[in-house]
CSV table of C-alpha atoms and ligand atoms in Angstrom, one decimal:
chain,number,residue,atom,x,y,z
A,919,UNK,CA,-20.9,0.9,17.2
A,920,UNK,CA,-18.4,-1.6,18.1
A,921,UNK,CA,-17.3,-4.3,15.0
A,922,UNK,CA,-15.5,-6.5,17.4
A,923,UNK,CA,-13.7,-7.9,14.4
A,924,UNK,CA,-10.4,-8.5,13.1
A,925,UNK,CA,-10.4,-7.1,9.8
A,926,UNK,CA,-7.7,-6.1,6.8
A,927,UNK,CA,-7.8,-3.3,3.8
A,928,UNK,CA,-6.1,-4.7,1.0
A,929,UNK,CA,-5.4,-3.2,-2.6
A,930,UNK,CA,-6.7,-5.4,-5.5
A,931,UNK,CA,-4.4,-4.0,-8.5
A,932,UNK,CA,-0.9,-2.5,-8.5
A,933,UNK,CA,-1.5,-0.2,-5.4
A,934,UNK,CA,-3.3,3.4,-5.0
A,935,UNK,CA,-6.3,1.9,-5.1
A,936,UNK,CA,-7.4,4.6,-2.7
A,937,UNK,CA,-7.0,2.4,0.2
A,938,UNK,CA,-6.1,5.6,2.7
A,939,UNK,CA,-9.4,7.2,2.8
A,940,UNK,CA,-11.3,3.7,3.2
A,941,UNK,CA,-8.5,2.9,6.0
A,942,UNK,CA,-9.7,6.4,7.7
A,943,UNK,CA,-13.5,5.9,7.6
A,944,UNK,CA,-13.3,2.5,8.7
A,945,UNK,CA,-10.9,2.9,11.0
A,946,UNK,CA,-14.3,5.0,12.9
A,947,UNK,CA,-15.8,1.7,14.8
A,948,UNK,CA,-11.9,0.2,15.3
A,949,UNK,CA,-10.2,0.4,18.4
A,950,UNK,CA,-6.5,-0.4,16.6
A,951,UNK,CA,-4.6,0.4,12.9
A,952,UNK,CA,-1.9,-1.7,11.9
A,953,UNK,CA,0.4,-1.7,9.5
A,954,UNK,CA,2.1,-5.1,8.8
A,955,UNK,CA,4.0,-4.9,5.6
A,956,UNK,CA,5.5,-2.9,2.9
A,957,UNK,CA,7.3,0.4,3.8
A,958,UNK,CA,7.7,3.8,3.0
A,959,UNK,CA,7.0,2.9,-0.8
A,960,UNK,CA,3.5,2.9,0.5
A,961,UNK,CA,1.3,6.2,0.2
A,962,UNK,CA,-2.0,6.7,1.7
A,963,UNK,CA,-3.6,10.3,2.2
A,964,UNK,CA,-6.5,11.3,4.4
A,965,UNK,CA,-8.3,14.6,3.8
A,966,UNK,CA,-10.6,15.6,6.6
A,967,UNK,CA,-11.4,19.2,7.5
A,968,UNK,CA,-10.1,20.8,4.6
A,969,UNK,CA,-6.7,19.1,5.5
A,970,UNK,CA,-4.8,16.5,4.0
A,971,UNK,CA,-2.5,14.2,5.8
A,972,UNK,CA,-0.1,12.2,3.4
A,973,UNK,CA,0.9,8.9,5.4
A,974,UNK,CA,3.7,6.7,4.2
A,975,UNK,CA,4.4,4.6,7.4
A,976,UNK,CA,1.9,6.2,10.5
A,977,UNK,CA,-1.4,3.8,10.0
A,978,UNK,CA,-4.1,6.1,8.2
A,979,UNK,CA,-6.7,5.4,11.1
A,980,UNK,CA,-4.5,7.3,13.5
A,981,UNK,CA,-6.5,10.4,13.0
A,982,UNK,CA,-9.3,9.2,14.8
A,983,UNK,CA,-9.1,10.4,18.6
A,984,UNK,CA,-9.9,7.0,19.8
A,985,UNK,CA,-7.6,5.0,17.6
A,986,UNK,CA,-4.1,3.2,18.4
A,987,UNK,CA,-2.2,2.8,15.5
A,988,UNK,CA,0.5,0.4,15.3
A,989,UNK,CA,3.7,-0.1,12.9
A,990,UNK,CA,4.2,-4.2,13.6
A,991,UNK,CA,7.1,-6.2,12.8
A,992,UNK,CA,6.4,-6.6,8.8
A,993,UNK,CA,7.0,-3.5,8.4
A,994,UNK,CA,11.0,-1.6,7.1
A,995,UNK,CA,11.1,1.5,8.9
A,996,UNK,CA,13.0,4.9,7.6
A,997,UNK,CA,13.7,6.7,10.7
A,998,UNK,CA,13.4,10.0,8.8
A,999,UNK,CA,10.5,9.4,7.2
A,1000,UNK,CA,8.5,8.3,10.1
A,1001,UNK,CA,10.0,11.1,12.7
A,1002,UNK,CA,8.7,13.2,9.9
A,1003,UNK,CA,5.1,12.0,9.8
A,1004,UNK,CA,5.0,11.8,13.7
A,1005,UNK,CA,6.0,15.7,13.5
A,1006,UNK,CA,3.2,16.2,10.8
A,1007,UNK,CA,0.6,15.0,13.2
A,1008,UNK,CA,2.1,16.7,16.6
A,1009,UNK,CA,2.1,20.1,14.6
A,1010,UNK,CA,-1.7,19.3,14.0
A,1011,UNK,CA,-2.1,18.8,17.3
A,1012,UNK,CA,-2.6,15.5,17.8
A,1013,UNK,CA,-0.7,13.6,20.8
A,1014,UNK,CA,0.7,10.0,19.9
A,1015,UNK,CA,2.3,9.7,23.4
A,1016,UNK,CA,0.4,6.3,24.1
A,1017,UNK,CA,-1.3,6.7,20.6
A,1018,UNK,CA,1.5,4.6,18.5
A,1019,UNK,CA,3.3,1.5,19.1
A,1020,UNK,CA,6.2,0.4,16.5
A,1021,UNK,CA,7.6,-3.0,17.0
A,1022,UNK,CA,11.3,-3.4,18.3
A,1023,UNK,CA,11.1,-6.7,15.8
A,1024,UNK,CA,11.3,-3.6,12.4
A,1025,UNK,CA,13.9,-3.6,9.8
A,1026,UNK,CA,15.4,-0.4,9.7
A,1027,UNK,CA,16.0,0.9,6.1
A,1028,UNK,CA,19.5,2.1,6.3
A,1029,UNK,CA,21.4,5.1,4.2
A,1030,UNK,CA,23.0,2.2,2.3
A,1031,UNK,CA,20.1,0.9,1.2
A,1032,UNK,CA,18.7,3.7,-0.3
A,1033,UNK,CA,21.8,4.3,-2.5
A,1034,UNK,CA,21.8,0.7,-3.3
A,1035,UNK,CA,18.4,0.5,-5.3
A,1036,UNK,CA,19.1,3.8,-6.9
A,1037,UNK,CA,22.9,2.4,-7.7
A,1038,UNK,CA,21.0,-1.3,-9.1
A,1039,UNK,CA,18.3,0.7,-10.9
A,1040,UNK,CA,21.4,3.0,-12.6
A,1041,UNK,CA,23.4,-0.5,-13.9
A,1042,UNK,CA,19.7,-2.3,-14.7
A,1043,UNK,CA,19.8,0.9,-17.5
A,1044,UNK,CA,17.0,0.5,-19.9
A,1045,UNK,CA,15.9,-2.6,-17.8
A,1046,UNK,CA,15.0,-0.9,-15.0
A,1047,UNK,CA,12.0,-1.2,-12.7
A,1048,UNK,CA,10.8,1.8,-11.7
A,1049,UNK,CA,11.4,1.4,-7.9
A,1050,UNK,CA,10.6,4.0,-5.0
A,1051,UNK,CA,13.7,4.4,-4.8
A,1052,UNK,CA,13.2,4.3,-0.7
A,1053,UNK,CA,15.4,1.3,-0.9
A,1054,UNK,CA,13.0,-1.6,0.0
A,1055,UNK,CA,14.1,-4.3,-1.8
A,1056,UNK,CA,17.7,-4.4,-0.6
A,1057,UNK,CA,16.5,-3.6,3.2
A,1058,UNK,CA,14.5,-6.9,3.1
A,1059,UNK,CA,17.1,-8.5,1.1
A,1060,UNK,CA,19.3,-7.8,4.1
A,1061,UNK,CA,16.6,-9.2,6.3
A,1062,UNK,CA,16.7,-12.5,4.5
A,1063,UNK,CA,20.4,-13.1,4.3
A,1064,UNK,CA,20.8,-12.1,7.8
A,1065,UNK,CA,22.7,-8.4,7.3
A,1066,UNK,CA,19.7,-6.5,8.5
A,1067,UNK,CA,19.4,-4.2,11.1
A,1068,UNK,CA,16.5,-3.9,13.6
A,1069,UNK,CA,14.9,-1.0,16.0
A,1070,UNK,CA,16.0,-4.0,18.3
A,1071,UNK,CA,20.0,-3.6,18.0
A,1072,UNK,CA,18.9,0.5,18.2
A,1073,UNK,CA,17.8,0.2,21.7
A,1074,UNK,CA,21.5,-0.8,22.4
A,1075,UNK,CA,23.4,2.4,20.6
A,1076,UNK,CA,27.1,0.4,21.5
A,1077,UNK,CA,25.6,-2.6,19.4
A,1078,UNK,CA,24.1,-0.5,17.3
A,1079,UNK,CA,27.0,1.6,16.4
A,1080,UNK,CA,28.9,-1.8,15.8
A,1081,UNK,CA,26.5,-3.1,13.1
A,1082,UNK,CA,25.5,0.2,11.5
A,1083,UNK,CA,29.9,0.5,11.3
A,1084,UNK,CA,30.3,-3.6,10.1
A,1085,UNK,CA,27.4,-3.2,7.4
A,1086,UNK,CA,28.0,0.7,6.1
A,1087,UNK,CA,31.9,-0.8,5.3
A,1088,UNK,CA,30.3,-3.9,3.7
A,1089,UNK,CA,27.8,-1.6,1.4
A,1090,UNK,CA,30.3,1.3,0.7
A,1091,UNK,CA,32.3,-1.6,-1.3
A,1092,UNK,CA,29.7,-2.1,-2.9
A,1093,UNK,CA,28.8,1.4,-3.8
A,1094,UNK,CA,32.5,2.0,-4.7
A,1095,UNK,CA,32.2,-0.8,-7.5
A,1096,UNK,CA,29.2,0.7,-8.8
A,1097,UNK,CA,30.9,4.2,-9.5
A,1098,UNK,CA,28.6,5.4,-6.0
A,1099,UNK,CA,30.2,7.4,-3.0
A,1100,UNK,CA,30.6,5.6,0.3
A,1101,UNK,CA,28.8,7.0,3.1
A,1102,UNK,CA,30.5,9.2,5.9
A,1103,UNK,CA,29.8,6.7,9.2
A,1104,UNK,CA,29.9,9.6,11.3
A,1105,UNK,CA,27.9,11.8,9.6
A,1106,UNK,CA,25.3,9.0,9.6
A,1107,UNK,CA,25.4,7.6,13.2
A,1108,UNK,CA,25.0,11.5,14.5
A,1109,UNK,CA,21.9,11.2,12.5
A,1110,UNK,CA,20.4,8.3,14.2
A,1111,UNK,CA,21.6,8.8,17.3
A,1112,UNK,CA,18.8,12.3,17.1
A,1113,UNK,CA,16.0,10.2,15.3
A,1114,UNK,CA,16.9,7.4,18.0
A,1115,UNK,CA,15.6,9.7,20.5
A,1116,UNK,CA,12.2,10.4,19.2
A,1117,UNK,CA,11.4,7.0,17.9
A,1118,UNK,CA,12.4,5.4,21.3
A,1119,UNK,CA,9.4,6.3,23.3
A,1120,UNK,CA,6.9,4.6,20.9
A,1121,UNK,CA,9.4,1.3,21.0
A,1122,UNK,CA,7.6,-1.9,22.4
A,1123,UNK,CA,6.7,-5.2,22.1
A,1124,UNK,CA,3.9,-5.2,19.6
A,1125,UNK,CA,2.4,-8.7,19.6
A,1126,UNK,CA,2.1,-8.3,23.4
A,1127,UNK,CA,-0.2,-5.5,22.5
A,1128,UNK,CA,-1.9,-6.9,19.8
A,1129,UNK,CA,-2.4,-10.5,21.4
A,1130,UNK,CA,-4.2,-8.3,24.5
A,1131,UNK,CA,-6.3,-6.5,22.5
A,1132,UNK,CA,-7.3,-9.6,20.4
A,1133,UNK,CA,-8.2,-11.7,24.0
A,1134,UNK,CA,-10.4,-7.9,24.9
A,1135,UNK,CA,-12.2,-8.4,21.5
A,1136,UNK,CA,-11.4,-5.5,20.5
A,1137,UNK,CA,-11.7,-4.1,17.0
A,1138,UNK,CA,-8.5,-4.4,14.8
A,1139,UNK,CA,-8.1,-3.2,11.0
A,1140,UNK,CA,-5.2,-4.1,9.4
A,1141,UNK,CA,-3.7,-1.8,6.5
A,1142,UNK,CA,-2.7,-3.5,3.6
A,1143,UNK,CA,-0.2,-1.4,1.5
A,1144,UNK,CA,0.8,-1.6,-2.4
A,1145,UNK,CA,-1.3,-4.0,-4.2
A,1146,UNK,CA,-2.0,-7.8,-4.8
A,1147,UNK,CA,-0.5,-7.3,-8.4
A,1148,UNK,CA,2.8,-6.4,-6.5
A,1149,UNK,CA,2.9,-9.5,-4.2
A,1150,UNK,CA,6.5,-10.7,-4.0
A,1151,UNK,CA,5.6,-14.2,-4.9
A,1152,UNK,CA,2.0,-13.3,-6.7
A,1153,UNK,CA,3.1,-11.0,-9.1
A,1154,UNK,CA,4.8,-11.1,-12.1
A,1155,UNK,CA,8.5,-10.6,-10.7
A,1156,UNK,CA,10.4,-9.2,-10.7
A,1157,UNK,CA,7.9,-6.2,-11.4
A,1158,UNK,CA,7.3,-6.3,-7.6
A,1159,UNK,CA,7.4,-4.9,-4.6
A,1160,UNK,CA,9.9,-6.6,-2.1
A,1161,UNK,CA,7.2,-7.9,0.6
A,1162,UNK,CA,3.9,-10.3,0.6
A,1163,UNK,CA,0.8,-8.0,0.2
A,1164,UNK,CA,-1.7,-11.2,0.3
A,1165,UNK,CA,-3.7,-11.3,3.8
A,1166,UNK,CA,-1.2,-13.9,5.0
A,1167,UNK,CA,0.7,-11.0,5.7
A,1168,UNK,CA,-1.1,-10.3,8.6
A,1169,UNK,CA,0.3,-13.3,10.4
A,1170,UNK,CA,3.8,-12.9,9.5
A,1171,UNK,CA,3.5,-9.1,9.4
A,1172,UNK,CA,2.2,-8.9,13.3
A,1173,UNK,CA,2.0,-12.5,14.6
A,1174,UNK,CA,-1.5,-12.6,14.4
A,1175,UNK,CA,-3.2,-16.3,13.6
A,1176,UNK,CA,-5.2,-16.3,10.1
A,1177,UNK,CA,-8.0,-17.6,11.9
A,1178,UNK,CA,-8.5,-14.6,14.0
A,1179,UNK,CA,-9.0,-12.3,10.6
A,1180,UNK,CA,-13.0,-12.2,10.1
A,1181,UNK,CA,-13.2,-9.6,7.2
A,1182,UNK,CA,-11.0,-9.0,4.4
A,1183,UNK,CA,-12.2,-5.8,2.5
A,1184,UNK,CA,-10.4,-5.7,-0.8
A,1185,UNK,CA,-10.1,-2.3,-2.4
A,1186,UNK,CA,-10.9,-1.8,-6.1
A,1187,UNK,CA,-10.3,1.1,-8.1
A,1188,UNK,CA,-12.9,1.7,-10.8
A,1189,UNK,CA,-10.0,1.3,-13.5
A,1190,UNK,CA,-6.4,0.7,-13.3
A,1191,UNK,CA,-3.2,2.6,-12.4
A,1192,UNK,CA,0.6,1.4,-12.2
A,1193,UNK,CA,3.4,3.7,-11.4
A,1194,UNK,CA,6.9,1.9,-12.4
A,1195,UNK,CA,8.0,-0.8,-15.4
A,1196,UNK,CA,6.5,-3.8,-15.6
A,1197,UNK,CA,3.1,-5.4,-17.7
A,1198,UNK,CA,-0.2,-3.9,-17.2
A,1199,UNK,CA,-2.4,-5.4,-20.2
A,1200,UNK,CA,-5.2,-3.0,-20.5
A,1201,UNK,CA,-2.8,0.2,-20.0
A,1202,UNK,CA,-4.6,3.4,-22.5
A,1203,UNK,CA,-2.5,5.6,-24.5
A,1204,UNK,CA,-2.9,9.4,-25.9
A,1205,UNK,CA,-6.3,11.8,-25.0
A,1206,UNK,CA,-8.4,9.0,-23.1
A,1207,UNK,CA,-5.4,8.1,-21.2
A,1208,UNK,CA,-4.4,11.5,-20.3
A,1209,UNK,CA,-8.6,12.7,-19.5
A,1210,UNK,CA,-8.5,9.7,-16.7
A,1211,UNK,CA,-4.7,10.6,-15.5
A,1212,UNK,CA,-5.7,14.5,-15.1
A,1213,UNK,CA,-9.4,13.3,-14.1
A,1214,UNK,CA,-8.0,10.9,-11.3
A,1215,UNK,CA,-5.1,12.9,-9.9
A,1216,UNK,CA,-3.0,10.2,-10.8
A,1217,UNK,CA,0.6,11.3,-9.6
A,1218,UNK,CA,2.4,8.8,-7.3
A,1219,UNK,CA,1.8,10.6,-4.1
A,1220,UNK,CA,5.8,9.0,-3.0
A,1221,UNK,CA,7.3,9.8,-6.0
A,1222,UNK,CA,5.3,12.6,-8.0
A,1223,UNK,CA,5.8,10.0,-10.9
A,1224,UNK,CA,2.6,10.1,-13.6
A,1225,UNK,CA,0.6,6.7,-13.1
A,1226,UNK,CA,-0.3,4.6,-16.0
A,1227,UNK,CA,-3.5,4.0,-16.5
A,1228,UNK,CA,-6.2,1.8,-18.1
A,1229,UNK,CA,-9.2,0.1,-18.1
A,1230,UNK,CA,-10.6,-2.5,-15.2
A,1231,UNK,CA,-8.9,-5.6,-15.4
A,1232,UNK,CA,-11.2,-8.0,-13.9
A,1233,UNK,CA,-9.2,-10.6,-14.7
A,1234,UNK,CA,-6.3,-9.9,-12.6
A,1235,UNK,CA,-9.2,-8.2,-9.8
A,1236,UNK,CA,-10.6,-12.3,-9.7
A,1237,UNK,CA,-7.2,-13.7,-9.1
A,1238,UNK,CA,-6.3,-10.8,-6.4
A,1239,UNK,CA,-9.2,-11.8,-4.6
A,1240,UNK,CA,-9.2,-15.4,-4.2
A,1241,UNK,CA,-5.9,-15.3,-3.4
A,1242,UNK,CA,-6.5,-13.4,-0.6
A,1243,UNK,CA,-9.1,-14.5,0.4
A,1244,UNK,CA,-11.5,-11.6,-0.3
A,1245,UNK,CA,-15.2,-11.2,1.7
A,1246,UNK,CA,-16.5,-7.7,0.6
A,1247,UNK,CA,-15.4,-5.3,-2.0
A,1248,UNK,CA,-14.9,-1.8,-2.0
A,1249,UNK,CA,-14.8,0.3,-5.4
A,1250,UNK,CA,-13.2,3.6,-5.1
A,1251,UNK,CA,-12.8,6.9,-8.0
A,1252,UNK,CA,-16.2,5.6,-9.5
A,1253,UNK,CA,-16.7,9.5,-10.5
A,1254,UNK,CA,-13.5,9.4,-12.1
A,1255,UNK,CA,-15.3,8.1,-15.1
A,1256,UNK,CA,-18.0,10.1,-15.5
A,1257,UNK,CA,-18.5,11.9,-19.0
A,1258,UNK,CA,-16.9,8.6,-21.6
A,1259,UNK,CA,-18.7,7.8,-23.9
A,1260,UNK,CA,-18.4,4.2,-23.3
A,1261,UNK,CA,-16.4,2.2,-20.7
A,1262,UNK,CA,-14.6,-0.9,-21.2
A,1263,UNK,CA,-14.1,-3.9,-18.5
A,1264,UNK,CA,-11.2,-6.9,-19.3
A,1265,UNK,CA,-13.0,-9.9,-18.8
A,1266,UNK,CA,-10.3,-12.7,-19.6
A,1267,UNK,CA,-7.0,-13.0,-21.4
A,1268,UNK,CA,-5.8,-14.2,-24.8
A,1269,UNK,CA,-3.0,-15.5,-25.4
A,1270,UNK,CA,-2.1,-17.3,-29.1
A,1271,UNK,CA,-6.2,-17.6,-29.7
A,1272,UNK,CA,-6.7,-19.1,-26.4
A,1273,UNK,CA,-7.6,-18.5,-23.3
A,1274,UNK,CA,-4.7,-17.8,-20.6
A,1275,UNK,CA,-5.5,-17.1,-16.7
A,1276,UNK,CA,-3.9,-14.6,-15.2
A,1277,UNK,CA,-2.4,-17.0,-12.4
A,1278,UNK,CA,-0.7,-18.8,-15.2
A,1279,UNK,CA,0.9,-15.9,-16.4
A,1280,UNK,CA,4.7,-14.3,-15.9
A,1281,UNK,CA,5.7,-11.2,-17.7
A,1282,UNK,CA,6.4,-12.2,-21.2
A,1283,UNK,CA,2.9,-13.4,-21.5
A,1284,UNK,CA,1.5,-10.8,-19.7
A,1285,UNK,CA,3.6,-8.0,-22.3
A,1286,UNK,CA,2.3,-9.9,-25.4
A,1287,UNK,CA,-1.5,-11.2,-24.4
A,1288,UNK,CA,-4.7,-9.7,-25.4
A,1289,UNK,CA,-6.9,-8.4,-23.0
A,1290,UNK,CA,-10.9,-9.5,-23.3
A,1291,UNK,CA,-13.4,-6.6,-23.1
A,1292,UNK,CA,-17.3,-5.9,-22.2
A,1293,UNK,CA,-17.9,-2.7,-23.2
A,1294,UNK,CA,-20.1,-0.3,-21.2
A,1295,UNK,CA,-22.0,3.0,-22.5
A,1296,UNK,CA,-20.8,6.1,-20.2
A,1297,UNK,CA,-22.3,8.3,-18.6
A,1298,UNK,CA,-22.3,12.2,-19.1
A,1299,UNK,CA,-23.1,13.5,-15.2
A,1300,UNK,CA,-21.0,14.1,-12.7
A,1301,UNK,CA,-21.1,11.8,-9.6
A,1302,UNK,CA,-18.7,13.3,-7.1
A,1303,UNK,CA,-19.9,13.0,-3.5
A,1304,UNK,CA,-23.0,11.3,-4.5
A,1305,UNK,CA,-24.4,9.1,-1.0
A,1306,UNK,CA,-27.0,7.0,-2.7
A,1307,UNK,CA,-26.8,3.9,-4.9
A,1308,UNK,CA,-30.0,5.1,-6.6
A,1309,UNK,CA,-28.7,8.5,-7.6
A,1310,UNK,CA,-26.0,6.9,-9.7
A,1311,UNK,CA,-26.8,6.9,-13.3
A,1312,UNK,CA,-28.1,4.0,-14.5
A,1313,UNK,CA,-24.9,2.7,-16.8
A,1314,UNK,CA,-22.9,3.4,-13.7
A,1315,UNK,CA,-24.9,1.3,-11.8
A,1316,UNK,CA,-25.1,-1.5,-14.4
A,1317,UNK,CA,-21.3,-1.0,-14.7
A,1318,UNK,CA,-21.4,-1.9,-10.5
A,1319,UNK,CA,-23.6,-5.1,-10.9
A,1320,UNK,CA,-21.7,-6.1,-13.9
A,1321,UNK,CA,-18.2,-5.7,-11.2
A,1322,UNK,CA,-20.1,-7.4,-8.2
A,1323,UNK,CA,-21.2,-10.2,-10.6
A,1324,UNK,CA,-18.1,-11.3,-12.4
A,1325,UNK,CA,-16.2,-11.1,-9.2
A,1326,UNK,CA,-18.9,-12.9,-7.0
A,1327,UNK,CA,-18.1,-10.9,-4.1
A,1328,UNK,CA,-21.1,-8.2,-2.9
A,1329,UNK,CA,-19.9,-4.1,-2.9
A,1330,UNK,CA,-20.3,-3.1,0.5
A,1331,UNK,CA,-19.0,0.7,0.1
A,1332,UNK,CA,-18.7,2.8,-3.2
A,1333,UNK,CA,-16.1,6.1,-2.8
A,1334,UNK,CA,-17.7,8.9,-5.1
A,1335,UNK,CA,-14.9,11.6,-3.8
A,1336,UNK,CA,-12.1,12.2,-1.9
A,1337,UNK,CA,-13.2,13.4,1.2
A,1338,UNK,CA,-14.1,11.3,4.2
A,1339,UNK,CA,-18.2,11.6,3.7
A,1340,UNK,CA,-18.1,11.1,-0.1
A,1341,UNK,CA,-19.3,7.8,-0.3
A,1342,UNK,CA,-21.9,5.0,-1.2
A,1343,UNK,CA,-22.8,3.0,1.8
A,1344,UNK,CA,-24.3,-0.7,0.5
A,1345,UNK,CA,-26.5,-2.1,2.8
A,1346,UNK,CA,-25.1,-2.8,6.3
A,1347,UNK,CA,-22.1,-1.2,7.4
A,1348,UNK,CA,-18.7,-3.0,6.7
B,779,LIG,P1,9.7,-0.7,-4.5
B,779,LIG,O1,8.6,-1.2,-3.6
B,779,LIG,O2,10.1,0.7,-4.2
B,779,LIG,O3,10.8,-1.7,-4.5
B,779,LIG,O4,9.2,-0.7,-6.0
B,779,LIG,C1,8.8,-1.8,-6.7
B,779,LIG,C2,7.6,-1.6,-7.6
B,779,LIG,O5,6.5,-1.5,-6.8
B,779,LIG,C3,7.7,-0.3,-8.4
B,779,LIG,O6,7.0,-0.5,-9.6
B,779,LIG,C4,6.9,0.7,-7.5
B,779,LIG,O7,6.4,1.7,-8.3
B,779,LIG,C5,5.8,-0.2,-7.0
B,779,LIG,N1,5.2,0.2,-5.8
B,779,LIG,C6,5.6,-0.1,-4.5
B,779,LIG,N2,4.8,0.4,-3.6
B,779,LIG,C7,3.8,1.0,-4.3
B,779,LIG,C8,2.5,1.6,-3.9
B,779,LIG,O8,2.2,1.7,-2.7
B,779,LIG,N3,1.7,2.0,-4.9
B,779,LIG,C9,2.0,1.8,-6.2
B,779,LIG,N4,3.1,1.2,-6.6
B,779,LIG,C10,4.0,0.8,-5.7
C-alpha cells in the first residue's frame, strides 16, 4: 500500500537510536530514501536475510527493489566511503544504475579535512570531543567560509584540480603548524580522479528529481542521521555534530518546502547511549552499565568506540520532539532491558533545588544538574522478536504508556529485535 506522504526518520537522543532498521521497514510503502544531512559520521545497519549491510552515506531504504535512494545537497560526501558502500551493494547483487541519485550541490570531504579534525582533536588534549574523526566539522566549516569543494567543481577535473591544488596548499600550512604532514597533491588527485569515475554516473540534479516526484505524489522518507541532542544549534555545543539534525533540515538539506513534510517519526531508544565527550545526565556506571552496553551491542558501528549509556531521559526526549516537530514515536531495543530488577525514567532536571528545562541548558549545567527519576519494576522474560503489544509483560507495557504519556505523542511501532520482522506494530501502519 501506497503512503503518498512526505515523511522523515529522525533520532531523539545523541544518535543510534536504531534509526537504520526503522529507515528499511518503512522505506517498504516509499517510493524514494533521502538522505539530507550529516555525513559519513552517520551509521545505520540493515540486517535482512541473515545479512547485514552497514550504511554510512547510501540511504538505508535502498535495499528494497523498488526504492530510489537519494544522497541530496545536505549531505558531505567521502568519495571513498561511498564508492565503498556502492561496491558493498553491487557485490550483493543489487544494480544502482538508475537506483541512486547524489546531488552535484555535495560538499566533498577532502583528505585535508580528515587530518584536520584528528590534528584539532590532538591540540584540544584532554578537552577533546570525541569526534568521528571523518572530518565533518572542518568540511562544513569550509562550506561556510566559502573554501569548500563540491561534486559540482568535480564534474570539471581542470577546475577541479585547481581548487583541490589552491585548498590542499592552504591546509598543508596548516597541518605543518600543527606538527601534521602535508598531503602529496599528486598522490591525492590520482585518487579522485579513479573515484571520480564511479561516482559520476549517479551525479545529477537532485531537487529536479525530488520536486517531480513530490508533484507525482509519490512516497518520500527522509533519513535523519545523528540525533536531536547533536543539533548544531540545539545541542549543547560544542558537544555537536557539525550539521542541523532538526526536521528543518529537510528543506535546506534537499530543497524541499516544510509544508510538504506530513509525518515526522521520531526514533527513541528505550534508554540512552552517547559515543564521544560531552554531558549526558543520566549516564550509569560499573555492572548495570556494562549488562545494558554488552546487552545492547553498544559499539559505535563508525568508530568501534564503546557507547555510554544510561537511563531514558525524557526530559531531553520532550525537548527533541517539539523541536522538531514530532507526530508519531517509535521506541526501538525495548528487549534490551529485559531481566532489571527495576528501570528508571528522567522525568525533569534539577539544578540548585530547582527546576531547570533542558532547553535552558548549555554544558556546565548539564555536567552538574540532577536528573529526576520515576522508577519502574523490571521485568525477568525475554522479549526479543515479540509481534504483539499484549505479549509484552505487563511492567514493560506500563513502562510504554508511562513514555507515550509524558511525551504526549502516540507509539506507532515498538522494535523488539534487530531483524527486519522483529517488531510491534501499534494500530495503523505508520
Ligand atoms: P563529528 O560528527 O564526527 O564531528 O562528531 C561530533 C560528535 O557527534 C561526537 O561526539 C560524535 O561521536 C557524535 N556523532 C556524530 N554522528 C553520530 C552518530 O551518527 N551517532 C552517534 N554519535 C554521533
Amino acid at each position: 500500500m501506497k503512503t503518498n506522504l512526505v515523511s522523515v526518520v529522525i533520532g531523539t537522543q545523541w544518535g543510534d537510536e536504531g534509526k537504520g532498521k526503522i529507515v528499511d521497514l518503512l522505506s517498504e510503502t516509499v517510493d524514494f530514501v533521502v538522505r539530507f544531512h550529516g555525513g559519513n559520521n552517520a551509521g545505520h545497519t540493515v540486517i535482512t536475510g541473515g545479512k547485514k549491510y552497514p550504511f554510512h552515506l547510501i540511504p538505508s531504504g535502498i535495499l528494497h527493489p523498488k526504492v530510489i535512494g537519494v544522497i541530496a545537497n545536505g549531505v558531505v560526501l567521502d568519495l571513498a566511503v561511498l564508492v565503498s558502500e556502492i561496491k558493498m551493494l553491487e557485490d550483493s547483487g543489487i544494480k544502482l544504475k538508475g537506483k541512486l541519485f547524489i546531488s552535484d550541490r555535495c560538499h566533498l570531504i577532502m583528505p585535508y579535512h580528515r587530518a584536520l579534525d584528528l590534528a584539532y582533536e590532538n591540540v584540544r588534549g584532554k578537552d577533546k570531543l570525541g569526534t568521528t574523526g571523518r572530518g565533518i566539522g572542518p568540511c562544513l566549516s569550509d562550506k561556510v567560509s566559502y573554501n569548500g569543494i563540491r561534486i559540482y567543481e568535480l564534474i570539471n577535473w581542470t577546475l577541479f584540480i585547481e581548487k583541490f591544488t589552491f585548498q590542499t596548499n592552504l591546509k598543508n600550512k596548516i597541518l605543518e603548524a600543527l606538527g601534521v604532514e602535508a598531503l602529496n597533491i599528486d598522490q591525492e588527485l590520482q585518487q579522485f580522479s579513479k573515484l571520480r569515475e564511479i561516482i559520476l554516473p549517479f551525479v545529477t540534479d537532485t531537487f529536479l528529481v525530488l520536486q517531480k516526484a513530490l508533484t507525482q505524489k509519490r512516497a518520500i522518507l527522509f533519513e535523519g542521521a545523528h540525533g536531536i541532542m547533536l543539533d548544531i544549534d540545539f545541542s549543547p555545543y560544542p558537544f555537536s555534530t557539525g550539521s542541523n539534525v532538526i526536521t528543518g533540515a529537510v528543506n535546506t538539506g534537499a530543497g524541499i518546502p516544510i509544508q510538504a513534510v506530513s509525518k515526522v517519526i521520531g526514533v527513541v531508544k528505550a534508554y540512552t547511549s552517547r559515543v564521544g565527550e560531552g554531558p549526558l545526565p543520566t549516564q550509569l556506571a560499573g555492572e548495570l552499565a556494562d549488562q545494558i552496553r554488552e546487552k545492547g551491542k553498544e559499539y559505535g558501528t563508525t568508530t568501534g568506540r564503546p557507547r555510554r549509556v544510561g537511563w531514558l531521559d525524557l526530559e531531553a526526549t520532550k525537548f527533541a520532539c517539539s523541536v522538531s516537530g514530532v507526530t508519531d514515536i517509535v521506541i526501538t531495543k525495548i528487549d534490551i532491558l529485559s531481566d532489571l530488577k527495576e528501570i528508571k525514567v528522567c522525568v525533569g532536571y534539577k539544578l540548585g533545588g530547582k527546576s531547570i528545562p533542558y532547553s535552558s541548558c548549555g554544558y556546565t549545567e548539564l555536567a552538574k544538574l540532577t536528573p529526576v527519576y520515576k522508577t519502574f519494576l523490571g521485568w525477568k522474560e525475554e522479549i526479543a522478536g515479540v509481534t504483539e503489544f499484549k505479549k509484552l509483560p505487563k511492567n514493560c507495557q506500563a513502562y510504554l504508556k508511562f513514555i507515550e504519556n509524558f511525551l504526549g505523542i502516540p507509539i506507532k511501532l515498538i522494535s523488539t529485535g534487530p531483524a527486519r520482522e522483529e517488531y510491534i506494530q501499534v494500530g495503523p501502519k505508520l
